[in-house]
Amino acid sequence: MTKNLILIQCKDQIGLVATISRILADHTLNITSMREFVDEQSASFFTRIECSGLLPSLKALQIELERELPSKAAVRINPNQEKKIAILVTKEYHCLADTLSRHFFKSLDAEVCCVIGNHSNLSDFTRRFEIPFHHVSHENLSKADFENEIADILQNYSPDYIVLSKFMRILSPEFIKQFENRIINIHHSFLPAFIGASPYRQAYERGVKIIGATAHFVTNDLDEGPIIVQQIIPVNHAFSVNDMVVAGKEVETAVLSKALTLLLQDRVFIAGNKTVIFE
Amino acid sequence: MTKNLILIQCKDQIGLVATISRILADHTLNITSMREFVDEQSASFFTRIECSGLLPSLKALQIELERELPSKAAVRINPNQEKKIAILVTKEYHCLADTLSRHFFKSLDAEVCCVIGNHSNLSDFTRRFEIPFHHVSHENLSKADFENEIADILQNYSPDYIVLSKFMRILSPEFIKQFENRIINIHHSFLPAFIGASPYRQAYERGVKIIGATAHFVTNDLDEGPIIVQQIIPVNHAFSVNDMVVAGKEVETAVLSKALTLLLQDRVFIAGNKTVIFE
Amino acid sequence: MTKNLILIQCKDQIGLVATISRILADHTLNITSMREFVDEQSASFFTRIECSGLLPSLKALQIELERELPSKAAVRINPNQEKKIAILVTKEYHCLADTLSRHFFKSLDAEVCCVIGNHSNLSDFTRRFEIPFHHVSHENLSKADFENEIADILQNYSPDYIVLSKFMRILSPEFIKQFENRIINIHHSFLPAFIGASPYRQAYERGVKIIGATAHFVTNDLDEGPIIVQQIIPVNHAFSVNDMVVAGKEVETAVLSKALTLLLQDRVFIAGNKTVIFE
Amino acid sequence: MTKNLILIQCKDQIGLVATISRILADHTLNITSMREFVDEQSASFFTRIECSGLLPSLKALQIELERELPSKAAVRINPNQEKKIAILVTKEYHCLADTLSRHFFKSLDAEVCCVIGNHSNLSDFTRRFEIPFHHVSHENLSKADFENEIADILQNYSPDYIVLSKFMRILSPEFIKQFENRIINIHHSFLPAFIGASPYRQAYERGVKIIGATAHFVTNDLDEGPIIVQQIIPVNHAFSVNDMVVAGKEVETAVLSKALTLLLQDRVFIAGNKTVIFE
């Protein structure tokens, strides 16, 4: 029995579940797991269906679903299971090390096609895993030239997703547009608290009792894209800024790891500036 | 538009979602939320469906579903929304106070029909909320007589659920059988650690770094019934047994409160010695 | 053996622990627990000492400590153990019910001297516990008159602390000044995210994956006072604003309860716009 | 200014803090952080003191402290800051990868001197970091011979601690005795629940709603040694045994990482079958 995955995002209307499940039954596909959500505010319908059975013609099923569903329905059947990700880094190793270790032991659900750093200090580590490391310094380059050089490298690899793994440069709208809905960032605070630079210093100055991290899609607005995963850890008055930085690395690593798993298992839908996630 | 709730538990087979959703569509019911789960180990199917639409004949729908679903399917349509609970207590107030406050402000999803205590010290508090308190002392009574007296009181009120809210007497299989799958207990440890008496002392002696609480259905085996909710809090070497007791009250209250909410909103299925919960 | 509690906040200098512990030993007081913290940024020293032994003259000890410690040291020996709190409410019951239940069963570490509401709907509940309820409507009153009326009531009771238990009016600097460092608020977000009104709606619109609550001292800047306790709970795309409100009540109750315990057990120091807390 | 670390564990008696702080002041050492704990059950005193100042003679200070403190006091001044750890593995990579990454980037607070595996599949990964990997198969060897071979390798490296990083063989009392209080294990459950083999299968069968991990010292009794760190994650009915295994790896990695940090920063005291930890 083949396992199939079907993802649908469309305008909501009466009887969608009945329509979809009837079509699947007609194709002798048995639903083993179905998650659906209706966002009443935007009248949008989302479903993620795991079903078993032989898929005679993926194309026929796609056409039939699109014909019977509301117009402009986004239907994905068995999306690419051999996804590729590119990783952008600056100097911090913790998120990169976690991703590369998972990749090495084949538990990442994706291939890491390359690592690009605006500093070179993560080059040695990366190459120990036989993954190409490209050093693109931002120094002595205009922002446009810097980004073009990165974009050129990325286009060569055709990654499904680009992971900003503690990449500390702000990307321009032009760059982001080239990879719309495909750039993921890990921000070192529980957004929307402490947007922008030095969130741990901001947290220290404010005297908060929890710090956190947020994995989100990157859009034109800094730290404003759809949130995928957030988590926190407790801190107290005895934490210096540096103690927060050290403690924060743990939660950043965990949050990015979780977000990548959700994303690479096709569990994340983008819905405006939010996400719908079927864990 | 009327909102309806349909709960189905049956043997799994191919096409169940299609069958159910077709029947609902035939009755012009629109599915607004559907959760389903297949337990592959026992080949059991569970679904909880919220649907909107006028229900012309609840009985006709029930019959049609039962006819088309595997035999012995348990189908519940719009289960009792005016549930009644009875509460059994000993001396500790924290869980009782939380439940009675919610009841007083009509956010409990149930009516508290009575409180029964084997001590009398919670009588004054209970009666301030105009809820009957029955004092049934276990002293000078055989276990059978003690339980019969409680059972008689309970039968008068016909509660949907009986909540052991820090009730510190072990109930006999005969008593439990009368209220099968309807007795909920809050145990002051993360089961299966520290089954039985004095879990906080056991936790203290073992030097654990987390303590917890478990809400579960009561079956014949002490602390072995299906688990509904568990949660924990961190402790450290500086916690005395009594500090753990005090800290534990918070998590006990939270866990029981959560379990009652899930139960009273018909989100909990019993599946052998486990639960399936659609949050 | 009498148990004594000594709290000291002063400028840091070399040998403070040695000085303090020598003075206590001279008075034949045995330190059973000592917590200290040096805030290097402000060169401030904080200590909380539990010691056992007969205290011959509290005044002599106080004078000796103040003489040997840096000038302007704040020394408190056995602070008032019979603290009084006044509670200000609007319409929501959950925090109030928790506090009054603890008070009723004598586990609050304080006496609730009165409840003041700008609406009257919590009057019945409060009076069931034989606690005075004062209804001071903000309607048809200037802000100054409204606050003066409340202040007059409060002055009658001389509370140690004033707890804004979901009190939804913003207090003026003049009011706050009268009760400096003695007003505690529970805010329904993890500050500094979602300052101000409707934090749950803000959280919903932003699509966050965690919501939280913050207990803090009230200062002139809205939601900017020293933070005592923060905690969060996970949410997801399926939470409506109202679901967040309901779920948030749990964490608000827990956070305020924890903050009151810390405060009433004299575990909280105010240090600028932060707190130092010895749990 | 030199930073010094002093650790003392001794029988409790009146005036210990005064005695210790006076001696330190006599040596012109300024206490910047002091944590102490008295275990009243065993009348034991524990303290961890960070102090700044030039240490003229470490030996003189040690002798003076031992002379003035109760007999058999364990006094450690500036314990070895260049600790070495050896890691024992079987097949699972996640804890090893985390530790080796930290080691590579010099954030482990220790040197990893070697990895020993009873399988060879982690050899390639380990050697990429230029760390010696020794394959000692348990097959065709008596338990005694197997352990002797490992012990011989360990003796060569003289590690401060031996980390069982998902090492799936039970060690004999004879082996453990050679490295008393120096062997750390990560167990994949929140002990004492699910002692022994297949804890995730046990957790699955029991239908628990949380799973966890425990880092502890290894003593003769399986999974009964002093606990250092425990943490949990929520699970639900939809988790298969394998899903629990996968989710559990995250918490195992985090718990072992935290335990190593505490241990290597000399924050952990062993007190009978418990630990006292100054975070």
Tab-separated table of N, CA and C in Angstrom, chain C residues 25 29 43 53 57 165 167 176 183 196 237 239 255 259 265 274:
chain	number	residue	atom	x	y	z
C	25	ALA	N	26.130	36.154	64.258
C	25	ALA	CA	26.738	35.193	65.179
C	25	ALA	C	26.925	35.821	66.561
C	29	LEU	N	22.591	34.192	66.630
C	29	LEU	CA	21.581	33.791	65.636
C	29	LEU	C	22.250	32.857	64.635
C	43	ALA	N	25.934	48.093	41.302
C	43	ALA	CA	26.715	47.884	42.526
C	43	ALA	C	25.814	47.826	43.751
C	53	GLY	N	17.052	31.551	66.555
C	53	GLY	CA	17.682	32.012	67.787
C	53	GLY	C	16.796	33.064	68.427
C	57	SER	N	17.026	41.881	71.312
C	57	SER	CA	16.514	43.215	71.012
C	57	SER	C	16.592	43.441	69.520
C	165	SER	N	-6.669	43.177	40.395
C	165	SER	CA	-7.005	41.798	40.056
C	165	SER	C	-7.952	41.824	38.855
C	167	PHE	N	-8.344	44.746	37.194
C	167	PHE	CA	-8.948	46.071	37.301
C	167	PHE	C	-8.625	46.794	36.000
C	176	ILE	N	-1.012	56.527	42.068
C	176	ILE	CA	0.056	55.538	42.239
C	176	ILE	C	1.077	56.014	43.265
C	183	ILE	N	1.522	48.658	44.748
C	183	ILE	CA	0.429	48.247	43.857
C	183	ILE	C	0.940	47.188	42.886
C	196	GLY	N	-0.836	47.430	26.821
C	196	GLY	CA	-2.066	48.175	26.648
C	196	GLY	C	-3.288	47.302	26.495
C	237	HIS	N	-3.306	27.960	15.685
C	237	HIS	CA	-4.164	28.649	14.722
C	237	HIS	C	-5.654	28.472	15.008
C	239	PHE	N	-7.174	28.714	17.805
C	239	PHE	CA	-7.670	29.546	18.903
C	239	PHE	C	-8.288	30.828	18.355
C	255	VAL	N	-0.221	33.086	37.580
C	255	VAL	CA	0.856	34.074	37.690
C	255	VAL	C	0.607	35.031	38.859
C	259	ALA	N	2.893	35.393	42.228
C	259	ALA	CA	3.463	36.691	42.581
C	259	ALA	C	3.073	37.086	44.000
C	265	GLN	N	5.628	36.533	51.205
C	265	GLN	CA	6.671	35.854	51.971
C	265	GLN	C	7.961	36.682	51.972
C	274	LYS	N	13.495	46.687	37.883
C	274	LYS	CA	13.547	45.228	37.913
C	274	LYS	C	13.228	44.726	39.314
